[in-house]
């Protein structure tokens, strides 16, 4: 059951987070999300063109690397792991109401958090810009269609979409809940429409290409699982930012289902449609496959609406909240100002350059580089909470400026760096290698090194009386 914390008491000798309203612990009366709203977050985040492309990727040169059974088995395994990571890592936020940046402080320390939080925030800002540029390009297509070519300005579409997202985000999870509820219904409606057309008119091609094929249970199968995990690694790392908004009364099992079921619905349907679309049309890029599926002048409008809604839905969940909190941690600014700064940073991240084909390899390298740190970070958070502290958190101590968690936990930083280095040995398996490595290295460092560190207090390695 979520704990009630008196936030006025936190202001005594307060750190930066305690001095910022949106970073203080949320009590039961502060929470906005119920079952539908929380489920809509993950449906809205999952239904987009990028994930449809993931489904289409199982079809290569007209043949399937994974058949339908292998595709869905890999998806269920990945979603099961994702849901488990969510359910484990969201518990600290759900029970105490603390955000991700404060959860980081428990493991990395106040100064260490300033560094480690950027590993989640910087990629989010860059993806915020990329998703907004893609959505702005689609919005421009809508302008062209509606104006019969009189209005054609991608930069204008980008600025308008970015402004819309900034305005929508200013009220925090109140507006996010509303946006995702609408987006999830619209996006799922579009997916169901495409699915129906594919099943009605292209079932033979789908059967021959995707269903009645041998596929592989080897490297392509496990590679698909790793890609799937990679798409969610950053989000379940900051699970506390979402679970602290969920109303009280949900057991750990029920919360796990609030991740598993929506992600199965969203990702399962989008991956299926992506694979079916590639089987029917021969195009692994849905932006080319969808026009080939339809034979009318409004298909570009249909596709563009899908992309715009998908971009907004993904950004509202994955790419705005956490970097906004990190900016507040650094600056102590209020939430609305931090939201604006996050949007401005996304605007100047040069997304129009990053999305160009010539820069695809550089972008892939950037993704692989920061992904190598995400597995170690969540492993450290889980080891800290479950193994070292046995799920006991002194919230008041976490928010003290000069308390136990001031400074930097060198053991956590070293464990993260070593595990990330090991992850680069096999980049295709970077997340799992980093996760397992850090889960072993961190508790060993906490036990055998830095024995005078204040971060050992109230852990299994040192109790209150020692």
XYZ file of C-alpha atoms in Angstrom:
466
model
C 0.000 0.000 0.000
C 1.388 3.470 -0.875
C 2.829 5.344 2.088
C 1.746 8.811 3.195
C 4.590 11.331 3.540
C 4.253 14.821 5.017
C 5.909 16.954 2.332
C 6.194 19.961 4.665
C 8.645 17.990 6.781
C 10.805 17.380 3.695
C 11.528 21.096 3.371
C 13.767 21.008 6.431
C 17.350 20.819 5.104
C 15.822 19.952 1.705
C 17.636 18.879 -1.437
C 16.739 20.164 -4.925
C 13.994 17.581 -5.437
C 12.236 18.440 -2.161
C 12.201 22.108 -3.179
C 10.383 21.303 -6.426
C 6.682 20.514 -6.071
C 6.437 17.941 -8.875
C 9.434 15.987 -7.520
C 8.065 15.655 -3.992
C 6.431 12.317 -3.064
C 2.835 11.898 -4.238
C 0.309 10.795 -1.651
C -2.833 8.749 -2.365
C -4.904 11.929 -2.829
C -2.509 13.274 -5.492
C -2.808 10.391 -7.947
C -4.735 10.728 -11.199
C -4.471 7.404 -13.019
C -6.945 4.521 -12.818
C -7.075 1.227 -14.733
C -8.199 2.665 -18.087
C -5.917 5.700 -18.007
C -2.876 3.671 -16.988
C -3.563 1.023 -19.638
C -4.017 3.754 -22.249
C -0.460 4.952 -21.553
C 1.013 1.699 -22.814
C -1.416 1.252 -25.703
C -0.767 4.792 -26.913
C 2.975 4.301 -26.556
C 2.968 0.968 -28.393
C 0.898 1.761 -31.483
C 3.140 3.670 -33.871
C 4.896 3.367 -37.214
C 8.227 2.397 -35.656
C 6.778 -0.657 -33.946
C 4.908 -1.609 -37.104
C 8.287 -1.533 -38.841
C 9.589 -3.960 -36.193
C 6.822 -6.382 -37.157
C 7.586 -5.924 -40.846
C 11.261 -6.673 -40.200
C 10.523 -10.413 -39.870
C 9.871 -10.432 -43.628
C 13.110 -10.172 -45.609
C 13.227 -10.289 -49.419
C 9.756 -11.813 -49.572
C 10.378 -14.591 -47.030
C 9.929 -14.750 -43.261
C 12.884 -15.043 -40.878
C 10.283 -15.823 -38.196
C 6.925 -17.455 -38.857
C 3.765 -16.386 -37.076
C 4.285 -18.742 -34.129
C 7.911 -17.720 -33.628
C 7.034 -14.044 -33.931
C 4.364 -14.192 -31.266
C 6.368 -16.506 -29.002
C 9.280 -14.046 -29.101
C 6.865 -11.171 -28.477
C 5.252 -12.886 -25.482
C 8.660 -13.709 -23.965
C 9.821 -10.118 -24.433
C 6.579 -8.636 -23.102
C 6.743 -10.988 -20.114
C 10.259 -9.738 -19.285
C 9.207 -6.127 -19.866
C 6.173 -6.491 -17.591
C 8.318 -8.131 -14.912
C 10.859 -5.291 -15.080
C 8.046 -2.747 -14.858
C 6.369 -4.488 -11.926
C 9.644 -4.846 -10.025
C 11.013 -1.380 -10.693
C 7.734 0.508 -10.259
C 7.244 -0.690 -6.685
C 9.423 1.967 -5.052
C 7.563 4.752 -6.855
C 4.128 3.231 -6.249
C 4.642 2.630 -2.532
C 6.408 5.883 -1.641
C 5.348 8.278 -4.423
C 8.951 9.222 -5.274
C 9.977 9.951 -8.896
C 12.737 8.238 -10.839
C 15.363 10.913 -10.101
C 14.873 10.414 -6.358
C 14.982 6.639 -6.734
C 18.338 7.094 -8.481
C 19.631 9.067 -5.502
C 19.193 6.016 -3.256
C 21.720 4.093 -5.376
C 23.947 6.742 -6.953
C 23.820 9.578 -4.417
C 22.795 13.191 -4.908
C 25.803 14.108 -7.066
C 25.909 10.742 -8.797
C 22.271 11.164 -9.787
C 23.121 14.317 -11.733
C 25.265 12.158 -14.021
C 23.211 8.955 -14.148
C 19.918 10.788 -14.747
C 21.328 12.254 -17.961
C 21.745 8.755 -19.390
C 17.942 8.531 -19.459
C 17.140 12.197 -20.124
C 19.473 13.042 -23.034
C 18.341 10.163 -25.298
C 14.718 10.987 -24.434
C 15.160 14.609 -25.533
C 16.800 13.521 -28.786
C 14.012 11.026 -29.505
C 11.489 13.722 -28.600
C 12.987 15.821 -31.384
C 13.135 12.922 -33.860
C 9.557 11.818 -33.210
C 8.371 15.429 -33.474
C 10.182 15.917 -36.784
C 8.643 12.720 -38.178
C 5.240 13.812 -36.894
C 5.788 17.349 -38.232
C 6.615 15.929 -41.657
C 3.361 13.956 -41.572
C 1.467 17.056 -40.402
C 2.893 18.923 -43.383
C 1.505 16.198 -45.663
C -1.907 16.865 -44.153
C -1.465 20.586 -44.890
C -0.567 19.793 -48.513
C -3.604 17.562 -49.013
C -6.050 19.954 -47.374
C -4.671 23.050 -49.148
C -4.166 21.310 -52.516
C -0.455 22.071 -52.328
C -0.771 25.746 -51.372
C 0.817 25.142 -47.959
C 4.009 23.088 -47.932
C 6.412 23.772 -45.056
C 7.872 20.920 -42.998
C 9.531 23.303 -40.525
C 6.153 24.891 -39.817
C 4.606 21.464 -39.232
C 7.457 20.606 -36.849
C 7.065 23.838 -34.863
C 3.275 23.492 -34.649
C 3.461 19.870 -33.482
C 6.160 20.697 -30.934
C 4.074 23.601 -29.605
C 1.010 21.349 -29.320
C 2.976 18.777 -27.330
C 4.435 21.417 -25.017
C 0.982 22.836 -24.298
C -0.510 19.388 -23.757
C 2.308 18.424 -21.369
C 2.050 21.489 -19.132
C -0.630 19.959 -16.910
C 1.399 16.827 -16.321
C -0.351 13.511 -16.049
C -3.804 15.099 -16.095
C -3.350 15.970 -19.756
C -1.205 12.918 -20.505
C -4.047 10.690 -19.315
C -6.507 12.488 -21.586
C -4.192 12.487 -24.628
C -3.296 8.822 -24.297
C -6.921 7.797 -23.756
C -7.935 9.482 -27.024
C -4.818 8.415 -28.927
C -5.117 4.772 -27.879
C -8.683 4.554 -29.219
C -7.870 6.341 -32.491
C -4.669 4.399 -33.121
C -6.199 1.022 -32.329
C -9.109 1.888 -34.633
C -6.660 2.518 -37.474
C -4.799 -0.725 -36.768
C -8.020 -2.753 -36.702
C -9.073 -1.194 -40.033
C -5.793 -2.190 -41.683
C -5.955 -5.666 -40.132
C -9.467 -6.208 -41.485
C -8.465 -5.175 -45.005
C -5.418 -7.423 -44.925
C -7.376 -10.437 -43.744
C -10.134 -9.840 -46.281
C -8.060 -9.194 -49.385
C -4.584 -10.634 -48.801
C -4.967 -13.752 -46.652
C -3.378 -16.065 -49.251
C -0.178 -14.002 -49.480
C 0.011 -13.746 -45.701
C -0.467 -17.492 -45.312
C 2.201 -18.353 -47.874
C 4.795 -15.825 -46.708
C 4.402 -15.656 -42.928
C 2.310 -18.564 -41.650
C 3.308 -21.561 -43.776
C 7.062 -21.104 -43.464
C 9.736 -22.712 -41.311
C 11.317 -19.523 -39.941
C 13.988 -19.863 -37.248
C 14.230 -20.499 -33.528
C 17.878 -19.431 -33.553
C 19.649 -16.069 -33.742
C 16.786 -14.200 -35.518
C 14.364 -15.363 -32.800
C 16.529 -14.186 -29.886
C 17.593 -11.076 -31.759
C 13.934 -10.125 -32.144
C 13.480 -10.466 -28.372
C 16.498 -8.214 -27.702
C 15.176 -5.538 -30.086
C 11.803 -5.750 -28.378
C 13.419 -5.294 -24.957
C 15.509 -2.427 -26.265
C 12.379 -0.514 -27.254
C 11.202 -0.494 -23.619
C 14.501 -0.463 -21.702
C 14.515 3.292 -21.114
C 10.843 3.415 -20.119
C 10.825 0.669 -17.488
C 14.053 2.136 -16.096
C 12.023 5.214 -15.085
C 8.931 3.201 -14.072
C 8.598 5.171 -10.835
C 7.627 8.285 -12.817
C 4.473 6.471 -13.959
C 3.587 4.224 -11.008
C 3.575 7.167 -8.569
C 0.599 8.507 -10.546
C -1.417 5.266 -10.228
C -4.218 5.296 -7.667
C -3.922 3.146 -4.561
C -5.331 -0.362 -4.170
C -3.396 -2.206 -6.881
C -1.409 -5.259 -5.824
C 1.935 -6.081 -7.431
C 0.218 -8.747 -9.535
C -2.493 -6.363 -10.739
C 0.081 -3.742 -11.667
C 2.002 -6.362 -13.610
C -1.153 -7.106 -15.596
C -1.643 -3.368 -16.206
C 1.598 -3.532 -18.176
C 1.330 -6.984 -19.721
C -2.208 -6.818 -21.146
C -2.010 -3.341 -22.779
C 1.437 -4.027 -24.246
C 0.227 -7.361 -25.645
C -2.768 -5.607 -27.207
C -0.760 -2.714 -28.626
C 2.476 -4.358 -29.622
C 0.874 -7.671 -30.583
C -1.582 -6.053 -32.975
C 0.948 -3.637 -34.476
C 3.604 -6.317 -34.978
C 1.026 -8.619 -36.566
C -0.164 -5.882 -38.917
C 3.434 -4.990 -39.785
C 4.310 -8.583 -40.685
C 1.034 -9.059 -42.576
C 1.521 -5.804 -44.469
C 5.040 -6.796 -45.523
C 3.789 -10.235 -46.570
C 0.970 -8.757 -48.659
C 2.843 -5.894 -50.326
C 6.518 -6.885 -50.232
C 7.446 -3.596 -48.513
C 9.148 -3.767 -45.112
C 8.626 -0.012 -44.691
C 4.990 0.505 -43.612
C 5.063 4.050 -45.034
C 5.386 2.418 -48.457
C 3.321 -0.674 -47.695
C 0.186 1.195 -46.587
C -0.180 3.198 -49.841
C 0.243 -0.046 -51.819
C -2.577 -1.574 -49.777
C -5.140 1.081 -50.590
C -6.282 2.473 -53.922
C -7.678 5.926 -53.204
C -6.426 9.496 -53.002
C -6.920 9.772 -49.250
C -4.388 7.134 -48.231
C -1.660 9.733 -47.594
C -4.035 11.552 -45.261
C -4.763 8.256 -43.491
C -1.075 7.475 -43.053
C -0.232 11.009 -41.971
C -2.914 11.053 -39.264
C -1.587 7.732 -37.972
C 1.975 9.068 -37.812
C 0.972 12.347 -36.129
C -1.087 10.616 -33.433
C 1.624 7.992 -32.928
C 4.352 10.621 -32.522
C 2.385 12.575 -29.931
C 1.410 9.436 -28.002
C 4.993 8.128 -27.824
C 6.473 11.472 -26.797
C 3.895 12.140 -24.100
C 4.707 8.829 -22.398
C 8.361 8.127 -23.121
C 10.180 11.332 -24.003
C 8.814 14.306 -22.061
C 8.116 13.489 -18.404
C 11.491 12.106 -17.283
C 13.731 14.749 -18.941
C 11.424 17.428 -17.543
C 11.951 16.043 -14.035
C 15.712 15.923 -14.628
C 15.716 19.581 -15.717
C 13.812 20.443 -12.541
C 16.394 18.548 -10.504
C 19.200 20.616 -12.051
C 17.436 24.000 -12.043
C 14.652 23.886 -9.395
C 12.330 25.473 -11.980
C 8.603 24.765 -11.902
C 7.145 21.997 -14.046
C 5.674 24.185 -16.810
C 8.920 26.056 -17.415
C 10.839 22.765 -17.431
C 8.386 21.354 -19.995
C 9.056 24.340 -22.266
C 12.817 23.911 -21.895
C 12.509 20.203 -22.713
C 10.619 21.091 -25.891
C 13.149 23.742 -26.870
C 16.011 21.303 -26.340
C 14.215 18.794 -28.556
C 13.836 21.506 -31.213
C 17.565 22.261 -31.270
C 18.678 18.604 -31.228
C 18.843 18.771 -35.048
C 16.323 15.972 -35.694
C 16.136 16.942 -39.385
C 19.774 15.874 -39.640
C 19.518 12.758 -37.480
C 16.686 11.252 -39.553
C 18.615 11.456 -42.809
C 19.703 8.122 -44.296
C 23.345 9.232 -44.369
C 23.307 9.513 -40.574
C 21.537 6.216 -39.880
C 24.736 4.435 -38.791
C 25.674 7.249 -36.437
C 22.219 7.220 -34.879
C 22.379 3.433 -34.486
C 25.737 3.776 -32.724
C 24.273 6.401 -30.402
C 21.373 4.066 -29.539
C 23.738 1.164 -28.871
C 25.992 3.357 -26.740
C 23.336 4.617 -24.342
C 21.507 1.254 -24.332
C 24.629 -0.353 -22.885
C 24.093 1.720 -19.722
C 20.361 1.025 -19.299
C 20.694 -2.650 -18.329
C 23.296 -1.920 -15.628
C 21.281 0.983 -14.241
C 18.059 -0.941 -13.707
C 20.014 -3.877 -12.253
C 21.600 -1.526 -9.700
C 18.201 -0.038 -8.791
C 16.654 -3.483 -8.300
C 19.599 -4.864 -6.303
C 19.516 -1.749 -4.110
C 15.804 -1.924 -3.388
C 15.226 -5.666 -3.067
C 18.536 -7.180 -1.964
C 20.409 -4.461 -0.085
C 17.515 -2.552 1.513
C 14.843 -5.270 1.591
C 12.259 -2.814 0.175
C 12.672 -0.351 3.050
C 13.082 3.313 2.048
C 13.619 6.234 4.394
C 11.898 8.863 2.252
C 12.768 11.793 4.545
C 16.439 10.837 4.412
C 16.296 10.645 0.609
C 15.199 14.281 0.413
C 17.785 15.668 2.836
C 20.420 17.914 1.298
C 23.300 16.770 3.507
C 21.945 13.398 4.548
C 23.074 9.839 4.027
C 22.621 10.040 0.255
C 24.623 13.214 -0.346
C 27.686 12.887 -2.523
C 28.304 9.977 -4.895
C 28.033 6.250 -4.359
C 31.291 5.190 -6.002
C 30.315 1.517 -5.918
C 27.262 2.179 -8.105
C 29.177 4.326 -10.588
C 32.001 1.778 -10.919
C 29.569 -1.127 -11.278
C 27.661 0.728 -13.986
C 30.812 1.571 -15.954
C 32.278 -1.956 -15.742
C 28.974 -3.585 -16.733
C 28.473 -1.134 -19.610
C 31.989 -1.921 -20.810
C 31.221 -5.639 -20.761
C 27.989 -4.970 -22.658
C 29.976 -3.600 -25.593
C 31.595 -7.021 -26.075
C 28.395 -8.153 -27.806
C 26.313 -5.103 -28.679
C 23.366 -7.145 -29.948
C 22.964 -8.506 -26.411
C 24.077 -5.314 -24.643
C 21.065 -4.929 -22.370
C 21.070 -8.460 -20.951
C 24.872 -8.567 -20.585
C 24.894 -5.211 -18.810
C 21.980 -6.207 -16.581
C 23.473 -9.515 -15.416
C 26.966 -8.056 -15.001
C 25.804 -5.147 -12.840
C 23.538 -7.416 -10.777
C 26.645 -9.403 -9.800
C 29.251 -6.630 -9.596
C 27.288 -4.028 -7.608
C 26.510 -6.068 -4.464
C 30.089 -7.374 -4.448
C 31.454 -3.825 -4.548
C 29.022 -2.730 -1.834
C 30.164 -5.599 0.393
C 33.915 -5.556 -0.114
C 34.813 -1.946 -1.013
C 34.194 1.567 0.368
C 33.323 0.087 3.760
C 33.100 3.523 5.387
C 30.597 4.769 2.802
C 27.379 6.272 4.181
C 25.506 4.425 1.440
C 25.966 1.163 3.347
C 23.763 2.406 6.188
C 20.485 0.493 6.554
C 21.578 -2.121 4.003
C 22.254 -5.788 4.672
C 25.947 -4.884 4.991
C 25.514 -2.394 7.827
C 22.575 -1.763 10.162
C 21.580 1.242 12.234
C 23.589 0.233 15.267
C 26.918 -0.352 13.526
